[in-house]
Coordinates of C-alpha atoms and ligand atoms in Angstrom, one line a residue:
M1 CA -13.0 -1.6 9.8
R2 CA -10.3 -4.0 8.7
I3 CA -8.0 -4.3 5.7
S4 CA -9.1 -6.8 3.2
D5 CA -6.8 -6.4 0.2
V6 CA -3.5 -4.7 -0.6
R7 CA -2.5 -4.1 -4.3
I8 CA 0.9 -2.9 -5.4
T9 CA 1.4 -1.8 -9.0
P10 CA 4.9 -0.9 -10.3
V11 CA 4.9 1.8 -13.0
A12 CA 7.6 3.3 -15.2
V13 CA 7.4 6.9 -16.2
E14 CA 9.4 8.6 -19.0
D15 CA 12.2 10.6 -17.6
M16 CA 14.8 13.0 -18.9
P17 CA 18.7 12.9 -18.7
L18 CA 19.1 14.9 -15.6
L19 CA 22.7 15.0 -14.2
N20 CA 24.0 14.5 -10.7
T21 CA 27.3 13.7 -9.2
K22 CA 27.0 9.9 -9.7
G23 CA 25.6 9.9 -13.2
V24 CA 22.4 10.6 -15.1
H25 CA 18.7 9.7 -14.9
G26 CA 17.7 6.8 -17.2
S27 CA 14.9 6.7 -19.8
H28 CA 12.3 6.0 -17.1
F29 CA 11.8 6.5 -13.4
L30 CA 10.1 3.7 -11.4
R31 CA 7.4 4.1 -8.8
S32 CA 5.1 1.7 -6.9
I33 CA 1.4 2.7 -6.6
I34 CA -0.2 1.2 -3.5
E35 CA -3.9 0.6 -2.9
V36 CA -5.1 -0.6 0.5
E37 CA -8.7 -1.7 0.6
C38 CA -10.9 -2.1 3.6
D39 CA -13.8 -4.5 4.2
D40 CA -16.3 -1.5 3.8
G41 CA -14.8 -0.6 0.4
T42 CA -12.7 2.3 1.5
V43 CA -9.4 2.5 -0.4
G44 CA -6.3 4.3 0.8
L45 CA -3.6 5.3 -1.7
G46 CA 0.1 5.5 -1.5
E47 CA 3.2 5.9 -3.7
T48 CA 6.8 5.0 -3.2
Y49 CA 10.0 3.9 -5.0
G50 CA 9.6 1.2 -7.6
A51 CA 13.1 -0.4 -7.7
V52 CA 13.6 -4.1 -7.0
K53 CA 14.3 -4.1 -3.2
T54 CA 11.4 -1.8 -2.4
L55 CA 9.0 -3.9 -4.5
E56 CA 10.2 -7.1 -2.8
G57 CA 9.7 -5.6 0.6
L58 CA 6.2 -4.2 -0.2
R59 CA 5.2 -7.6 -1.7
K60 CA 6.5 -9.5 1.3
V61 CA 4.6 -7.3 3.8
A62 CA 1.3 -6.9 1.8
P63 CA -0.4 -10.2 2.7
D64 CA 0.4 -9.7 6.4
L65 CA -1.7 -6.5 6.5
V66 CA -4.9 -8.2 5.7
G67 CA -7.1 -8.2 8.9
M68 CA -5.3 -5.1 10.3
D69 CA -7.1 -2.1 11.8
P70 CA -6.0 0.8 9.6
F71 CA -6.0 3.2 12.6
H72 CA -3.4 1.0 14.4
L73 CA -0.1 2.3 13.2
N74 CA 1.9 0.6 16.0
D75 CA 0.5 -2.7 14.7
L76 CA 1.6 -1.7 11.2
A77 CA 5.1 -1.1 12.5
A78 CA 5.1 -4.5 14.2
R79 CA 3.8 -6.3 11.1
V80 CA 6.4 -4.7 8.9
S81 CA 9.4 -5.6 11.2
N82 CA 8.1 -9.1 11.7
A83 CA 7.7 -9.7 8.0
L84 CA 11.2 -8.2 7.2
P85 CA 13.7 -9.4 9.8
N86 CA 17.3 -8.3 9.0
A87 CA 16.1 -6.8 5.8
G88 CA 19.0 -4.3 5.5
G89 CA 19.2 -1.5 3.1
I90 CA 17.1 -0.7 0.1
N91 CA 19.3 1.1 -2.3
H92 CA 21.3 0.0 -5.3
K93 CA 25.1 0.1 -4.6
T94 CA 25.6 3.2 -6.8
M95 CA 23.4 5.3 -4.4
L96 CA 25.2 7.6 -2.0
T97 CA 23.2 6.8 1.1
Q98 CA 21.4 3.8 2.4
H99 CA 17.7 3.7 3.6
Q100 CA 16.5 0.8 5.6
V101 CA 14.0 -1.5 3.9
V102 CA 11.8 -1.5 7.0
D103 CA 11.7 2.3 7.1
V104 CA 10.8 2.6 3.4
V105 CA 8.1 -0.1 3.6
Y106 CA 6.6 1.2 6.8
S107 CA 6.5 4.7 5.2
A108 CA 4.9 3.4 2.1
F109 CA 2.0 1.7 3.9
E110 CA 1.5 4.4 6.5
I111 CA 0.3 6.9 3.9
P112 CA -2.6 4.8 2.7
M113 CA -3.6 4.1 6.3
L114 CA -3.8 7.8 6.9
D115 CA -5.7 8.2 3.7
I116 CA -8.2 5.6 5.0
Q117 CA -8.4 7.3 8.4
G118 CA -9.2 10.5 6.6
H119 CA -12.0 8.9 4.5
A120 CA -13.4 7.2 7.6
T121 CA -13.6 10.4 9.6
G122 CA -14.3 12.9 6.8
R123 CA -11.1 14.7 7.5
S124 CA -8.0 15.5 5.5
V125 CA -4.6 13.8 6.1
S126 CA -3.2 17.1 7.5
E127 CA -6.1 17.2 10.0
V128 CA -5.5 13.6 11.0
L129 CA -1.8 14.6 11.5
G130 CA -2.7 17.4 14.0
G131 CA -4.0 20.1 11.7
A132 CA -2.6 22.3 8.9
V133 CA -0.6 25.2 10.2
R134 CA -0.5 26.7 6.7
E135 CA -3.0 26.7 3.9
K136 CA -0.4 26.6 1.1
V137 CA 2.9 24.8 0.9
N138 CA 5.8 26.6 -0.9
F139 CA 8.0 24.6 -3.2
S140 CA 11.4 25.3 -4.6
A141 CA 12.4 25.1 -8.3
Y142 CA 14.6 22.1 -8.8
L143 CA 17.2 23.0 -11.5
F144 CA 19.4 20.4 -13.2
F145 CA 22.2 20.4 -15.7
K146 CA 21.2 17.9 -18.3
F147 CA 21.9 16.2 -21.6
A148 CA 19.5 16.5 -24.5
K149 CA 17.3 13.4 -24.7
P150 CA 18.7 10.8 -27.1
D151 CA 16.5 10.1 -30.1
D152 CA 15.9 6.5 -29.0
Q153 CA 14.4 7.5 -25.7
P154 CA 10.6 8.0 -25.6
G155 CA 8.7 11.0 -24.4
L156 CA 9.1 14.7 -24.2
D157 CA 12.4 16.5 -23.5
F158 CA 12.4 19.9 -21.7
F159 CA 15.1 22.4 -22.5
G160 CA 17.4 20.1 -24.6
E161 CA 21.0 20.2 -23.4
V162 CA 21.7 22.4 -20.4
M163 CA 25.4 22.4 -19.7
T164 CA 26.3 26.1 -19.3
T165 CA 25.4 28.8 -16.9
D166 CA 23.4 30.7 -19.5
A167 CA 21.3 27.6 -20.3
L168 CA 20.8 26.9 -16.6
V169 CA 19.6 30.5 -15.9
A170 CA 17.2 30.1 -18.9
Q171 CA 15.8 27.0 -17.3
A172 CA 15.4 28.9 -14.0
E173 CA 13.5 31.7 -15.9
D174 CA 11.1 29.1 -17.3
F175 CA 10.5 27.5 -13.8
V176 CA 9.9 30.9 -12.2
T177 CA 7.7 32.1 -15.1
N178 CA 5.6 28.9 -15.4
H179 CA 5.3 27.8 -11.8
G180 CA 6.1 30.9 -9.9
F181 CA 8.8 29.3 -7.7
K182 CA 10.2 31.8 -5.2
S183 CA 13.3 29.8 -4.3
L184 CA 15.8 27.9 -6.5
K185 CA 17.8 24.7 -5.9
L186 CA 20.5 23.6 -8.2
K187 CA 21.6 19.9 -8.4
G188 CA 25.4 20.6 -8.4
G189 CA 28.5 18.4 -8.4
V190 CA 28.1 18.1 -12.1
L191 CA 30.4 20.8 -13.6
P192 CA 33.8 21.7 -12.0
P193 CA 33.2 23.7 -8.8
D194 CA 34.4 27.1 -10.2
D195 CA 31.8 26.8 -13.0
E196 CA 29.1 26.1 -10.4
V197 CA 30.3 29.2 -8.4
E198 CA 29.7 31.2 -11.6
T199 CA 26.2 29.6 -12.0
M200 CA 25.2 30.6 -8.5
H201 CA 26.4 34.1 -9.0
A202 CA 24.5 34.3 -12.3
L203 CA 21.3 33.0 -10.6
R204 CA 21.8 35.6 -7.8
A205 CA 22.2 38.4 -10.4
R206 CA 19.1 37.4 -12.3
F207 CA 17.0 36.6 -9.2
P208 CA 18.1 39.0 -6.5
D209 CA 15.3 38.0 -4.1
H210 CA 15.1 34.3 -4.5
P211 CA 16.8 32.2 -1.8
L212 CA 19.3 29.9 -3.5
R213 CA 20.6 26.4 -2.7
I214 CA 23.0 24.0 -4.3
D215 CA 23.3 20.2 -3.7
P216 CA 26.5 18.7 -5.0
M217 CA 25.8 15.4 -3.2
G218 CA 29.2 14.8 -1.7
A219 CA 31.1 15.8 -4.9
W220 CA 33.7 17.9 -3.2
K221 CA 36.6 17.4 -0.8
V222 CA 36.6 19.6 2.3
P223 CA 39.2 22.2 1.1
T224 CA 37.3 22.5 -2.3
A225 CA 34.0 23.0 -0.4
K226 CA 35.6 25.6 1.8
R227 CA 36.8 27.5 -1.3
F228 CA 33.3 27.2 -2.8
C229 CA 31.8 28.6 0.5
D230 CA 34.1 31.6 0.4
A231 CA 33.4 32.3 -3.2
V232 CA 29.6 32.3 -2.7
A233 CA 29.5 34.1 0.6
G234 CA 26.2 35.9 1.0
V235 CA 24.6 34.1 -1.9
L236 CA 23.3 30.9 -0.5
E237 CA 20.3 30.2 1.8
Y238 CA 22.0 26.8 2.5
L239 CA 24.4 24.3 1.1
E240 CA 23.3 20.7 0.8
D241 CA 25.6 17.7 1.3
P242 CA 28.7 19.5 -0.2
V243 CA 31.1 16.8 1.2
R244 CA 30.7 13.1 1.7
G245 CA 30.1 11.6 5.2
M246 CA 29.3 12.8 8.7
N247 CA 32.9 13.7 9.7
A248 CA 33.7 15.6 6.5
M249 CA 30.4 17.6 7.0
A250 CA 31.5 18.4 10.6
E251 CA 34.9 19.5 9.4
L252 CA 33.5 21.9 6.8
S253 CA 30.7 23.1 9.2
A254 CA 33.4 24.3 11.6
Q255 CA 34.9 26.4 8.8
T256 CA 31.9 28.2 7.3
D257 CA 28.9 30.2 8.4
I258 CA 26.7 29.0 5.5
P259 CA 24.1 26.6 7.0
L260 CA 24.7 23.0 5.8
S261 CA 21.8 20.7 5.1
T262 CA 21.6 17.0 4.4
N263 CA 19.6 14.2 3.0
L264 CA 22.7 11.9 2.8
V265 CA 24.2 11.7 6.3
A266 CA 21.0 12.0 8.4
V267 CA 18.4 9.5 7.1
E268 CA 17.5 7.7 10.3
F269 CA 16.7 9.0 13.8
P270 CA 20.0 8.0 15.5
H271 CA 21.9 10.0 12.8
I272 CA 20.3 13.2 14.2
F273 CA 22.1 12.8 17.5
E274 CA 25.5 12.1 16.0
G275 CA 25.1 15.1 13.6
Y276 CA 24.0 17.3 16.5
A277 CA 26.9 16.3 18.7
K278 CA 29.4 17.0 15.9
D279 CA 27.5 20.1 14.6
A280 CA 27.8 18.4 11.1
F281 CA 24.7 20.1 9.7
Q282 CA 22.1 22.7 10.7
I283 CA 19.2 21.6 8.5
I284 CA 17.7 18.1 7.8
L285 CA 15.7 17.3 4.8
S286 CA 12.6 15.4 5.7
D287 CA 11.0 12.9 3.3
I288 CA 7.8 10.9 3.8
H289 CA 9.2 8.0 1.9
Y290 CA 11.9 7.0 4.4
W291 CA 11.6 9.1 7.6
R292 CA 9.0 6.5 8.7
G293 CA 6.1 8.1 6.9
A294 CA 4.0 11.1 7.7
T295 CA 4.2 10.6 11.5
G296 CA 7.9 10.1 11.3
A297 CA 8.4 13.3 9.2
R298 CA 6.4 15.3 11.8
L299 CA 8.4 13.8 14.6
L300 CA 11.6 14.7 12.8
G301 CA 10.3 18.3 12.6
E302 CA 9.8 18.3 16.4
M303 CA 13.3 16.8 17.0
C304 CA 14.8 19.5 14.8
R305 CA 12.9 22.2 16.7
A306 CA 14.3 20.9 20.0
A307 CA 17.8 20.7 18.6
G308 CA 17.6 24.2 17.1
M309 CA 17.9 22.8 13.5
G310 CA 15.9 23.8 10.4
V311 CA 13.8 21.4 8.4
S312 CA 13.4 21.3 4.6
M313 CA 12.0 18.6 2.4
H314 CA 13.8 16.2 0.0
S315 CA 12.4 14.9 -3.2
N316 CA 13.1 12.2 -5.8
T317 CA 11.3 11.7 -9.1
H318 CA 7.6 11.2 -8.2
L319 CA 3.9 11.4 -9.2
G320 CA 0.9 13.2 -7.7
I321 CA 0.0 10.8 -4.9
S322 CA 3.4 11.5 -3.3
L323 CA 3.0 15.2 -4.0
A324 CA -0.4 15.2 -2.2
A325 CA 1.0 13.3 0.8
T326 CA 4.1 15.6 1.0
T327 CA 1.8 18.6 0.8
H328 CA -0.3 17.4 3.7
V329 CA 2.7 16.6 5.8
A330 CA 4.4 19.9 5.0
A331 CA 1.2 21.7 6.1
A332 CA 1.1 19.8 9.4
T333 CA 4.8 20.3 10.2
P334 CA 5.0 23.6 12.2
N335 CA 8.7 24.2 11.9
L336 CA 9.1 23.4 8.2
T337 CA 11.4 26.3 7.8
Y338 CA 12.2 26.2 4.1
D339 CA 10.4 25.7 0.8
S340 CA 10.1 22.0 -0.1
D341 CA 12.0 20.3 -3.0
T342 CA 10.0 18.6 -5.8
H343 CA 10.9 16.9 -9.1
Y344 CA 7.2 17.1 -10.1
P345 CA 7.6 19.7 -12.9
W346 CA 10.0 17.3 -14.7
T347 CA 7.2 14.9 -15.6
N348 CA 4.1 15.3 -17.7
H349 CA 2.5 12.1 -16.5
D350 CA 0.4 11.3 -13.5
V351 CA -1.9 8.6 -12.1
I352 CA -4.4 10.9 -10.4
K353 CA -7.7 12.0 -11.8
G354 CA -8.2 15.6 -12.9
G355 CA -4.7 16.0 -14.5
K356 CA -1.5 17.2 -13.1
W357 CA -1.2 19.5 -10.0
K358 CA -0.5 23.1 -10.9
F359 CA 1.7 25.3 -8.8
E360 CA 0.5 28.8 -8.2
D361 CA 3.2 31.3 -7.1
G362 CA 5.4 28.3 -6.5
A363 CA 2.9 26.9 -4.0
L364 CA 0.2 24.2 -3.7
A365 CA -3.0 24.7 -1.7
V366 CA -3.4 21.9 0.8
P367 CA -6.1 19.6 -0.5
K368 CA -9.3 19.7 1.5
G369 CA -9.6 15.9 1.6
P370 CA -11.1 13.7 2.7
G371 CA -7.9 11.8 3.2
L372 CA -5.2 12.8 0.7
G373 CA -7.8 14.4 -1.5
V374 CA -6.7 12.6 -4.6
E375 CA -8.4 9.9 -6.7
L376 CA -6.6 7.2 -8.6
D377 CA -6.9 7.3 -12.4
R378 CA -6.8 3.5 -13.0
E379 CA -6.5 3.8 -16.8
A380 CA -3.4 6.1 -16.5
M381 CA -1.9 3.7 -13.9
A382 CA -2.5 0.7 -16.2
E383 CA -0.8 2.4 -19.1
L384 CA 2.3 3.2 -17.0
H385 CA 2.2 -0.3 -15.6
E386 CA 2.3 -1.6 -19.3
T387 CA 5.4 0.7 -19.8
Y388 CA 7.0 -0.9 -16.7
L389 CA 6.4 -4.4 -18.2
E390 CA 7.7 -3.4 -21.6
Q391 CA 10.9 -1.5 -20.7
T392 CA 13.9 -3.4 -19.3
Q393 CA 15.0 -1.2 -16.4
I394 CA 13.9 -2.5 -13.0
D395 CA 16.4 -0.7 -10.8
R396 CA 17.9 2.8 -10.8
N397 CA 21.6 3.0 -11.8
D398 CA 22.6 6.6 -12.8
T399 CA 26.3 5.5 -13.1
E400 CA 25.6 2.8 -15.6
E401 CA 23.3 5.2 -17.6
I402 CA 25.9 7.9 -18.0
K403 CA 28.2 5.4 -19.8
R404 CA 25.7 5.7 -22.8
Y405 CA 26.8 9.3 -23.1
I406 CA 30.4 9.1 -21.8
P407 CA 31.7 5.5 -22.3
D408 CA 34.8 6.0 -20.3
Y409 CA 33.0 7.7 -17.3
V410 CA 34.5 6.8 -14.0
R411 CA 32.4 7.4 -10.9
Q412 CA 34.3 9.3 -8.3
V413 CA 32.6 10.8 -5.2
P414 CA 34.1 13.1 -4.1
R415 CA 35.5 14.1 -7.5
W416 CA 37.0 17.5 -6.7
Ligands
GKR1 O1 17.1 13.1 -9.0 O2 19.2 13.1 -9.6 C1 18.3 13.3 -8.7 C2 18.6 13.7 -7.3 O3 20.0 13.7 -7.2 C3 18.0 12.8 -6.3 O4 18.3 11.4 -6.6 C4 18.4 13.1 -4.9 O5 18.0 12.1 -4.0 O6 17.2 15.1 -5.2 C5 17.8 14.3 -4.3 C6 18.7 15.1 -3.4 O7 18.3 16.1 -2.9 O8 19.8 14.6 -3.0
MG2 MG1 20.1 16.3 -1.6

């Protein structure tokens, strides 16, 4: 069995003005849909980021995969690094962390290889990865402060403007009622820290049994973060990237008992050792899109177990192929100690057959397979590809976007 063709289709999906510490989401989010076809007709699916540097990397590597054995992941790693020497980082300069092009491209192609392996053996991806240790994967509600969608932006808006504690709690009510989520994460670093203290207390009062997290993405200086920790003592399950950089995380960690988690300062394997040595965080967010695919994410889980750290799962805006892959990997990661993040409820589009995935009690049943257990809806993909070609945004730049709403916005991380 050999790879005979690799197809990469960029798509643009209507988004909503969700706020974070560096700005706001634009009118669309971008994804790349990957199809890897074998000489026997088997097709493996994948999904990853759709911004410029990712697309360039995927397109550079794609022709070099023809002729490859889809079971040979070491060969995949070699082909990716040979095709992308000194490729550097993938992210736009407004992002708060940098992922390596080779890690993102390897990850993007590994998932379709595992999908193919599953189809060839009649097994699901979680079985290929060592077997599911849970039948259902729990996800966390991902709550955002947001602007109302401007009239000139296409697509649905959920909740209109959400810029107060009351509106945010109402958003949480909706997520809990409609999806059954049993833990809640707030994208913080948007309102002044005292307002976000109030929001976390209001969430705690309304949902006394739901574990709560907040992720200000480096918005606070260490003394501010320490004051925040004191003000929410006993309220948080964990605090994600409150301050910016490894040393600031270590400084705060020494001053609080609240577990700190990260998807900003540990995004490559060597970072784990530095973070461990400095006790800069106690939980790492895994992600199949940059922790070197599904096998890398599992390995991260094992390393965290050995280091006595917890594992959670990071998310960016995504569609159903990524959700399927994440669910399989979460099922096959024994020490995934927290509910996984997902942006999925924020979109009403998908590229998979059978409609969107539905959460039950905040969880998804692990698809039985074979492979990822999802089929590509080519018509839906073609429509979203048309949207990609029609709209002008080819990169993500939340800081530029927010100037549409606040013309004199000045990006400042940390701000408080
Ligand atoms: O979608 O605005 C967003 C998030 O802030 C996302 O970009 C982050 O990568 O969700 C992510 C996180 O946990 O940091
Ligand atoms: Mg985060």
